[in-house]
């Protein structure tokens, strides 16, 4: 390998222009693929594996029942003083304010493709007439005149009788549970509520092109603007608080966040570039010589090469149809720049360490022989680690790994070809006395000649490493203290890492100034019920020969361990089940609706046609010629559908079930028969093809308890899955839970498995590459152990800082292995090619590569990371600044303190070298 590297160095030095042009051609051609560049922003396409269970369940629910509606929400609340609790919001003034807000929202018109869109055009309408607005105003049917006539006492009356009193029914003829429209009340004292929760359900459509919900999204953005500009000042004037959101809010705020922090990221890169330009150059004693010895143009060229490698990677994968992500655009440039800066520093410092008396060709080739193997080893280890971690089924992590592997590979190729050629040009420029950045201008030779300060800074770091750092680590007591401390920290980190919590708090992901911050606070503070939870039964056999009906229902003669009875039992222990109340059951209501006791419900004319309840629209509208309408509009000649003798054990036959189910689903609820299924259960079952005795999909809705933390969401999903699995086993039926958030939280059920798999695969890949390149099992094992300790310590720091385990932190852990390789490989390689006993070789490695690791790797990353502290979004501060800073410090401590001690105690033997390499003895301090 060394012989090949030497020949490569000679060739590049002799033909720099050819190498430069040929190496740049590849990434430039790959950049053509950027014309097909697309960014994936849909969360379900980023964080959900295509073959995941929840993805299948969501697809089944959407196709057989209906996509869960879009939610637009307002939370109007009273303010608490310092010593007193928040007063009740239930008073006439606040109701009048709410009517004013409702009118503004009803009058809102959004523009979409030249047409206007109102709430009535897009809202959910169970009865095809009125929006299913969830508001306390529904107790007055959204009519301010009824409020003036009935007063606030009517609302208080409805809090207790919402399910039985007809005057409390909503405009869409459905009872409104006060626990879903009020917040901040103790126990069941609804009159003491301190918040109104107003929800506008909007029709949702399955997205394939991304334009299916374009009308709704246009209205949502107009709604947010209306709330900010008009409604919020109205509320604040009444000394109330207001928080709000729309279905589009999170996506819009995330896009705003990525734009806001683009400046921070760019500044971070500029700072890294400024530092690398400074550290690559020499610090001469004469001011004028600085214009020649500086290497700003070389540093800038190196940064351009890094950007080309990133763009080439994006272009390649865009060309083959792989979409990019925000994580890729934010993290990979930083990753590749960090790796590229390392290599640039190491290469330039290696060339500068060569004796001044030899020709440039030999200096370049000697430098490549010295550091080329370690650069190759580190880069290939990173490439293989990222490539292997691309097996991760999570799309965002898999895409990141693929893009990163290609970018690091391109960066490595450009570093050892184009950048070496640029080094040749830069050193020739300096030898000719030409000014940096203006190479056409030249200083007098006398201005530059005789300056011996060219390597002053590197000389200081190298002398510190050899004369101070190395000897201190050489003391036996210090060695044992270092080993004890680092091993102790590793074991402590293992213990601490078990406290890592899965999840990703939405408030962290959003900008600090986002209006959603207050909204999520209010949800946690006021909401008394959580998201709707559906238990979906597949292939329900309703035939009389089947026991499925009694295995599901919860009324008389149903099995005691039926699905609905068990859901009701689970709701009695909400702390563990996360189920707030018994499920609403279309099956129970259907069986009651058609029973002989409910003589106002299932009725028929003499000719067998459906007869509506007496308080429904007149019968003569249905049957003009039969004369079935009496003078008062009631139906004549009607009778109940069944006698007791017509039913078997209170249950309909297969034929009766098949005939009467459409009647039930089309029956309007009323005071004569509140069990009508229209609206309430229109989307609760898929009755296409039900004539065969099988209902393909049937949903029973309940609610989760309030879910305030990420762990609540994860645990509620796990509990719902466990319950459904047990019921499927007990009842021999296929049952699964569905809630709108399940698809985003399934990843956290196996996040530990994903993290451990990725870390182990990456460590294994690094070990294989190290063994192949170094042919030393000994050295490879030491590098593996140190890398594992770095990752463990990083996970321990995550636990201490409260950083959660999620896709972003897993990506960072995978990336940390790639970056941590840089801290270990160069020191280990320098140790292996050193001369003398272990102690001497450690000091030689520290004085040469130790200085480069400190100034070129540690400090470079450090200055870039510190800038991220000033990002506007919390996610950058937590997951990038804190984790990267911890990684740099942990990697530095392990690479320059723990690893040298380990190598001095049990490092691999000296590497056998050919005479041509042996002649290149390590430089003395004077040379350095």
PDB file of N, CA and C in Angstrom, residues 166-232:
ATOM      1  N   UNK A 166     -83.011  16.530  23.999  1.00  0.00           N
ATOM      2  CA  UNK A 166     -83.024  16.869  22.577  1.00  0.00           C
ATOM      3  C   UNK A 166     -82.557  18.299  22.336  1.00  0.00           C
ATOM      4  N   UNK A 167     -82.872  19.223  23.235  1.00  0.00           N
ATOM      5  CA  UNK A 167     -82.481  20.622  23.029  1.00  0.00           C
ATOM      6  C   UNK A 167     -80.976  20.825  23.152  1.00  0.00           C
ATOM      7  N   UNK A 168     -80.261  19.793  23.631  1.00  0.00           N
ATOM      8  CA  UNK A 168     -78.802  19.891  23.750  1.00  0.00           C
ATOM      9  C   UNK A 168     -78.078  19.296  22.555  1.00  0.00           C
ATOM     10  N   UNK A 169     -78.839  18.692  21.630  1.00  0.00           N
ATOM     11  CA  UNK A 169     -78.195  18.088  20.465  1.00  0.00           C
ATOM     12  C   UNK A 169     -77.567  19.169  19.589  1.00  0.00           C
ATOM     13  N   UNK A 170     -76.532  18.784  18.888  1.00  0.00           N
ATOM     14  CA  UNK A 170     -75.825  19.721  18.017  1.00  0.00           C
ATOM     15  C   UNK A 170     -76.588  19.929  16.721  1.00  0.00           C
ATOM     16  N   UNK A 171     -76.095  20.833  15.903  1.00  0.00           N
ATOM     17  CA  UNK A 171     -76.721  21.066  14.600  1.00  0.00           C
ATOM     18  C   UNK A 171     -76.652  19.830  13.710  1.00  0.00           C
ATOM     19  N   UNK A 172     -75.678  18.966  13.978  1.00  0.00           N
ATOM     20  CA  UNK A 172     -75.587  17.729  13.186  1.00  0.00           C
ATOM     21  C   UNK A 172     -76.168  16.546  13.964  1.00  0.00           C
ATOM     22  N   UNK A 173     -77.099  16.862  14.893  1.00  0.00           N
ATOM     23  CA  UNK A 173     -77.914  15.870  15.593  1.00  0.00           C
ATOM     24  C   UNK A 173     -77.107  14.848  16.381  1.00  0.00           C
ATOM     25  N   UNK A 174     -76.001  15.282  16.924  1.00  0.00           N
ATOM     26  CA  UNK A 174     -75.168  14.377  17.722  1.00  0.00           C
ATOM     27  C   UNK A 174     -74.943  15.006  19.090  1.00  0.00           C
ATOM     28  N   UNK A 175     -74.951  14.210  20.155  1.00  0.00           N
ATOM     29  CA  UNK A 175     -74.651  14.770  21.478  1.00  0.00           C
ATOM     30  C   UNK A 175     -73.189  15.210  21.569  1.00  0.00           C
ATOM     31  N   UNK A 176     -72.934  16.274  22.294  1.00  0.00           N
ATOM     32  CA  UNK A 176     -71.592  16.828  22.452  1.00  0.00           C
ATOM     33  C   UNK A 176     -71.124  16.578  23.877  1.00  0.00           C
ATOM     34  N   UNK A 177     -70.136  15.725  24.024  1.00  0.00           N
ATOM     35  CA  UNK A 177     -69.590  15.412  25.339  1.00  0.00           C
ATOM     36  C   UNK A 177     -68.839  16.635  25.870  1.00  0.00           C
ATOM     37  N   UNK A 178     -69.235  17.173  27.030  1.00  0.00           N
ATOM     38  CA  UNK A 178     -68.562  18.388  27.527  1.00  0.00           C
ATOM     39  C   UNK A 178     -67.082  18.184  27.817  1.00  0.00           C
ATOM     40  N   UNK A 179     -66.651  16.965  28.069  1.00  0.00           N
ATOM     41  CA  UNK A 179     -65.226  16.737  28.348  1.00  0.00           C
ATOM     42  C   UNK A 179     -64.365  16.941  27.114  1.00  0.00           C
ATOM     43  N   UNK A 180     -64.986  16.958  25.918  1.00  0.00           N
ATOM     44  CA  UNK A 180     -64.219  17.170  24.684  1.00  0.00           C
ATOM     45  C   UNK A 180     -64.201  18.635  24.259  1.00  0.00           C
ATOM     46  N   UNK A 181     -65.042  19.478  24.869  1.00  0.00           N
ATOM     47  CA  UNK A 181     -65.133  20.884  24.448  1.00  0.00           C
ATOM     48  C   UNK A 181     -64.784  21.845  25.573  1.00  0.00           C
ATOM     49  N   UNK A 182     -64.530  21.292  26.763  1.00  0.00           N
ATOM     50  CA  UNK A 182     -64.130  22.108  27.902  1.00  0.00           C
ATOM     51  C   UNK A 182     -62.805  21.603  28.429  1.00  0.00           C
ATOM     52  N   UNK A 183     -62.108  22.468  29.142  1.00  0.00           N
ATOM     53  CA  UNK A 183     -60.831  22.063  29.705  1.00  0.00           C
ATOM     54  C   UNK A 183     -60.575  22.742  31.030  1.00  0.00           C
ATOM     55  N   UNK A 184     -59.659  22.169  31.781  1.00  0.00           N
ATOM     56  CA  UNK A 184     -59.252  22.775  33.035  1.00  0.00           C
ATOM     57  C   UNK A 184     -60.289  22.682  34.132  1.00  0.00           C
ATOM     58  N   UNK A 185     -61.149  21.675  34.120  1.00  0.00           N
ATOM     59  CA  UNK A 185     -62.151  21.523  35.178  1.00  0.00           C
ATOM     60  C   UNK A 185     -61.735  20.383  36.113  1.00  0.00           C
ATOM     61  N   UNK A 186     -62.020  20.532  37.400  1.00  0.00           N
ATOM     62  CA  UNK A 186     -61.692  19.454  38.340  1.00  0.00           C
ATOM     63  C   UNK A 186     -62.755  18.368  38.331  1.00  0.00           C
ATOM     64  N   UNK A 187     -62.322  17.110  38.286  1.00  0.00           N
ATOM     65  CA  UNK A 187     -63.280  16.002  38.294  1.00  0.00           C
ATOM     66  C   UNK A 187     -64.250  16.099  37.141  1.00  0.00           C
ATOM     67  N   UNK A 188     -65.545  16.178  37.473  1.00  0.00           N
ATOM     68  CA  UNK A 188     -66.596  16.343  36.462  1.00  0.00           C
ATOM     69  C   UNK A 188     -67.349  17.651  36.653  1.00  0.00           C
ATOM     70  N   UNK A 189     -66.726  18.605  37.299  1.00  0.00           N
ATOM     71  CA  UNK A 189     -67.360  19.908  37.534  1.00  0.00           C
ATOM     72  C   UNK A 189     -67.161  20.798  36.313  1.00  0.00           C
ATOM     73  N   UNK A 190     -67.977  20.546  35.297  1.00  0.00           N
ATOM     74  CA  UNK A 190     -67.802  21.243  34.027  1.00  0.00           C
ATOM     75  C   UNK A 190     -68.027  22.741  34.150  1.00  0.00           C
ATOM     76  N   UNK A 191     -68.864  23.158  35.076  1.00  0.00           N
ATOM     77  CA  UNK A 191     -69.140  24.589  35.205  1.00  0.00           C
ATOM     78  C   UNK A 191     -67.922  25.359  35.701  1.00  0.00           C
ATOM     79  N   UNK A 192     -66.923  24.641  36.267  1.00  0.00           N
ATOM     80  CA  UNK A 192     -65.701  25.294  36.733  1.00  0.00           C
ATOM     81  C   UNK A 192     -64.583  25.257  35.692  1.00  0.00           C
ATOM     82  N   UNK A 193     -64.930  24.884  34.471  1.00  0.00           N
ATOM     83  CA  UNK A 193     -63.921  24.806  33.411  1.00  0.00           C
ATOM     84  C   UNK A 193     -63.281  26.167  33.185  1.00  0.00           C
ATOM     85  N   UNK A 194     -61.993  26.161  32.904  1.00  0.00           N
ATOM     86  CA  UNK A 194     -61.271  27.409  32.660  1.00  0.00           C
ATOM     87  C   UNK A 194     -60.895  27.576  31.189  1.00  0.00           C
ATOM     88  N   UNK A 195     -61.355  26.657  30.334  1.00  0.00           N
ATOM     89  CA  UNK A 195     -60.995  26.755  28.911  1.00  0.00           C
ATOM     90  C   UNK A 195     -62.111  26.215  28.034  1.00  0.00           C
ATOM     91  N   UNK A 196     -62.313  26.879  26.901  1.00  0.00           N
ATOM     92  CA  UNK A 196     -63.139  26.359  25.813  1.00  0.00           C
ATOM     93  C   UNK A 196     -62.205  25.726  24.784  1.00  0.00           C
ATOM     94  N   UNK A 197     -62.553  24.545  24.318  1.00  0.00           N
ATOM     95  CA  UNK A 197     -61.791  23.882  23.259  1.00  0.00           C
ATOM     96  C   UNK A 197     -62.701  23.753  22.049  1.00  0.00           C
ATOM     97  N   UNK A 198     -62.384  24.488  21.002  1.00  0.00           N
ATOM     98  CA  UNK A 198     -63.226  24.490  19.797  1.00  0.00           C
ATOM     99  C   UNK A 198     -62.480  23.755  18.696  1.00  0.00           C
ATOM    100  N   UNK A 199     -63.127  22.750  18.136  1.00  0.00           N
ATOM    101  CA  UNK A 199     -62.499  21.911  17.115  1.00  0.00           C
ATOM    102  C   UNK A 199     -63.338  21.932  15.851  1.00  0.00           C
ATOM    103  N   UNK A 200     -62.676  22.146  14.723  1.00  0.00           N
ATOM    104  CA  UNK A 200     -63.340  22.125  13.419  1.00  0.00           C
ATOM    105  C   UNK A 200     -62.813  20.933  12.623  1.00  0.00           C
ATOM    106  N   UNK A 201     -63.537  19.819  12.601  1.00  0.00           N
ATOM    107  CA  UNK A 201     -63.094  18.676  11.786  1.00  0.00           C
ATOM    108  C   UNK A 201     -63.278  18.992  10.295  1.00  0.00           C
ATOM    109  N   UNK A 202     -62.251  18.712   9.523  1.00  0.00           N
ATOM    110  CA  UNK A 202     -62.260  18.991   8.083  1.00  0.00           C
ATOM    111  C   UNK A 202     -61.996  17.692   7.334  1.00  0.00           C
ATOM    112  N   UNK A 203     -62.690  17.509   6.247  1.00  0.00           N
ATOM    113  CA  UNK A 203     -62.539  16.288   5.460  1.00  0.00           C
ATOM    114  C   UNK A 203     -61.086  16.080   5.052  1.00  0.00           C
ATOM    115  N   UNK A 204     -60.665  14.855   5.149  1.00  0.00           N
ATOM    116  CA  UNK A 204     -59.299  14.490   4.785  1.00  0.00           C
ATOM    117  C   UNK A 204     -59.347  13.493   3.639  1.00  0.00           C
ATOM    118  N   UNK A 205     -58.359  13.558   2.788  1.00  0.00           N
ATOM    119  CA  UNK A 205     -58.280  12.636   1.652  1.00  0.00           C
ATOM    120  C   UNK A 205     -56.910  11.980   1.640  1.00  0.00           C
ATOM    121  N   UNK A 206     -56.870  10.755   1.185  1.00  0.00           N
ATOM    122  CA  UNK A 206     -55.599  10.043   1.069  1.00  0.00           C
ATOM    123  C   UNK A 206     -54.756  10.726   0.006  1.00  0.00           C
ATOM    124  N   UNK A 207     -53.540  11.108   0.371  1.00  0.00           N
ATOM    125  CA  UNK A 207     -52.684  11.853  -0.550  1.00  0.00           C
ATOM    126  C   UNK A 207     -51.816  10.916  -1.373  1.00  0.00           C
ATOM    127  N   UNK A 208     -51.875  11.101  -2.672  1.00  0.00           N
ATOM    128  CA  UNK A 208     -50.980  10.371  -3.581  1.00  0.00           C
ATOM    129  C   UNK A 208     -50.130  11.352  -4.382  1.00  0.00           C
ATOM    130  N   UNK A 209     -50.740  12.470  -4.788  1.00  0.00           N
ATOM    131  CA  UNK A 209     -50.001  13.479  -5.554  1.00  0.00           C
ATOM    132  C   UNK A 209     -49.626  14.676  -4.684  1.00  0.00           C
ATOM    133  N   UNK A 210     -50.202  14.766  -3.484  1.00  0.00           N
ATOM    134  CA  UNK A 210     -49.932  15.901  -2.622  1.00  0.00           C
ATOM    135  C   UNK A 210     -50.879  17.054  -2.823  1.00  0.00           C
ATOM    136  N   UNK A 211     -51.827  16.948  -3.771  1.00  0.00           N
ATOM    137  CA  UNK A 211     -52.758  18.036  -4.059  1.00  0.00           C
ATOM    138  C   UNK A 211     -54.186  17.719  -3.644  1.00  0.00           C
ATOM    139  N   UNK A 212     -54.396  16.545  -3.085  1.00  0.00           N
ATOM    140  CA  UNK A 212     -55.760  16.130  -2.746  1.00  0.00           C
ATOM    141  C   UNK A 212     -56.394  17.040  -1.690  1.00  0.00           C
ATOM    142  N   UNK A 213     -55.588  17.543  -0.766  1.00  0.00           N
ATOM    143  CA  UNK A 213     -56.101  18.394   0.302  1.00  0.00           C
ATOM    144  C   UNK A 213     -55.711  19.858   0.104  1.00  0.00           C
ATOM    145  N   UNK A 214     -55.475  20.243  -1.136  1.00  0.00           N
ATOM    146  CA  UNK A 214     -54.986  21.598  -1.410  1.00  0.00           C
ATOM    147  C   UNK A 214     -56.012  22.666  -0.997  1.00  0.00           C
ATOM    148  N   UNK A 215     -57.302  22.395  -1.217  1.00  0.00           N
ATOM    149  CA  UNK A 215     -58.327  23.353  -0.807  1.00  0.00           C
ATOM    150  C   UNK A 215     -58.317  23.556   0.700  1.00  0.00           C
ATOM    151  N   UNK A 216     -58.264  22.441   1.415  1.00  0.00           N
ATOM    152  CA  UNK A 216     -58.261  22.523   2.876  1.00  0.00           C
ATOM    153  C   UNK A 216     -57.025  23.269   3.372  1.00  0.00           C
ATOM    154  N   UNK A 217     -55.883  23.020   2.741  1.00  0.00           N
ATOM    155  CA  UNK A 217     -54.646  23.671   3.174  1.00  0.00           C
ATOM    156  C   UNK A 217     -54.700  25.175   2.909  1.00  0.00           C
ATOM    157  N   UNK A 218     -55.322  25.569   1.810  1.00  0.00           N
ATOM    158  CA  UNK A 218     -55.463  26.999   1.518  1.00  0.00           C
ATOM    159  C   UNK A 218     -56.334  27.665   2.585  1.00  0.00           C
ATOM    160  N   UNK A 219     -57.422  26.997   2.963  1.00  0.00           N
ATOM    161  CA  UNK A 219     -58.282  27.568   4.004  1.00  0.00           C
ATOM    162  C   UNK A 219     -57.562  27.604   5.348  1.00  0.00           C
ATOM    163  N   UNK A 220     -56.796  26.573   5.640  1.00  0.00           N
ATOM    164  CA  UNK A 220     -56.087  26.508   6.918  1.00  0.00           C
ATOM    165  C   UNK A 220     -55.103  27.666   7.072  1.00  0.00           C
ATOM    166  N   UNK A 221     -54.413  28.010   6.015  1.00  0.00           N
ATOM    167  CA  UNK A 221     -53.461  29.113   6.102  1.00  0.00           C
ATOM    168  C   UNK A 221     -54.190  30.446   6.289  1.00  0.00           C
ATOM    169  N   UNK A 222     -55.339  30.587   5.619  1.00  0.00           N
ATOM    170  CA  UNK A 222     -56.137  31.803   5.823  1.00  0.00           C
ATOM    171  C   UNK A 222     -56.687  31.843   7.247  1.00  0.00           C
ATOM    172  N   UNK A 223     -57.043  30.703   7.771  1.00  0.00           N
ATOM    173  CA  UNK A 223     -57.563  30.594   9.148  1.00  0.00           C
ATOM    174  C   UNK A 223     -56.492  31.012  10.158  1.00  0.00           C
ATOM    175  N   UNK A 224     -55.264  30.552   9.962  1.00  0.00           N
ATOM    176  CA  UNK A 224     -54.173  30.929  10.871  1.00  0.00           C
ATOM    177  C   UNK A 224     -53.942  32.441  10.826  1.00  0.00           C
ATOM    178  N   UNK A 225     -53.951  33.013   9.627  1.00  0.00           N
ATOM    179  CA  UNK A 225     -53.771  34.471   9.503  1.00  0.00           C
ATOM    180  C   UNK A 225     -54.907  35.229  10.185  1.00  0.00           C
ATOM    181  N   UNK A 226     -56.141  34.736  10.025  1.00  0.00           N
ATOM    182  CA  UNK A 226     -57.291  35.381  10.659  1.00  0.00           C
ATOM    183  C   UNK A 226     -57.145  35.365  12.179  1.00  0.00           C
ATOM    184  N   UNK A 227     -56.742  34.224  12.721  1.00  0.00           N
ATOM    185  CA  UNK A 227     -56.605  34.112  14.169  1.00  0.00           C
ATOM    186  C   UNK A 227     -55.523  35.066  14.674  1.00  0.00           C
ATOM    187  N   UNK A 228     -54.389  35.107  13.979  1.00  0.00           N
ATOM    188  CA  UNK A 228     -53.293  35.969  14.415  1.00  0.00           C
ATOM    189  C   UNK A 228     -53.654  37.448  14.348  1.00  0.00           C
ATOM    190  N   UNK A 229     -54.324  37.851  13.260  1.00  0.00           N
ATOM    191  CA  UNK A 229     -54.519  39.274  12.996  1.00  0.00           C
ATOM    192  C   UNK A 229     -55.789  39.838  13.621  1.00  0.00           C
ATOM    193  N   UNK A 230     -56.855  39.038  13.735  1.00  0.00           N
ATOM    194  CA  UNK A 230     -58.129  39.585  14.196  1.00  0.00           C
ATOM    195  C   UNK A 230     -58.633  38.950  15.492  1.00  0.00           C
ATOM    196  N   UNK A 231     -58.601  37.622  15.545  1.00  0.00           N
ATOM    197  CA  UNK A 231     -59.216  36.958  16.700  1.00  0.00           C
ATOM    198  C   UNK A 231     -58.345  37.094  17.940  1.00  0.00           C
ATOM    199  N   UNK A 232     -57.047  36.953  17.806  1.00  0.00           N
ATOM    200  CA  UNK A 232     -56.168  37.048  18.966  1.00  0.00           C
ATOM    201  C   UNK A 232     -56.282  38.400  19.673  1.00  0.00           C
TER     202      UNK A 232
END
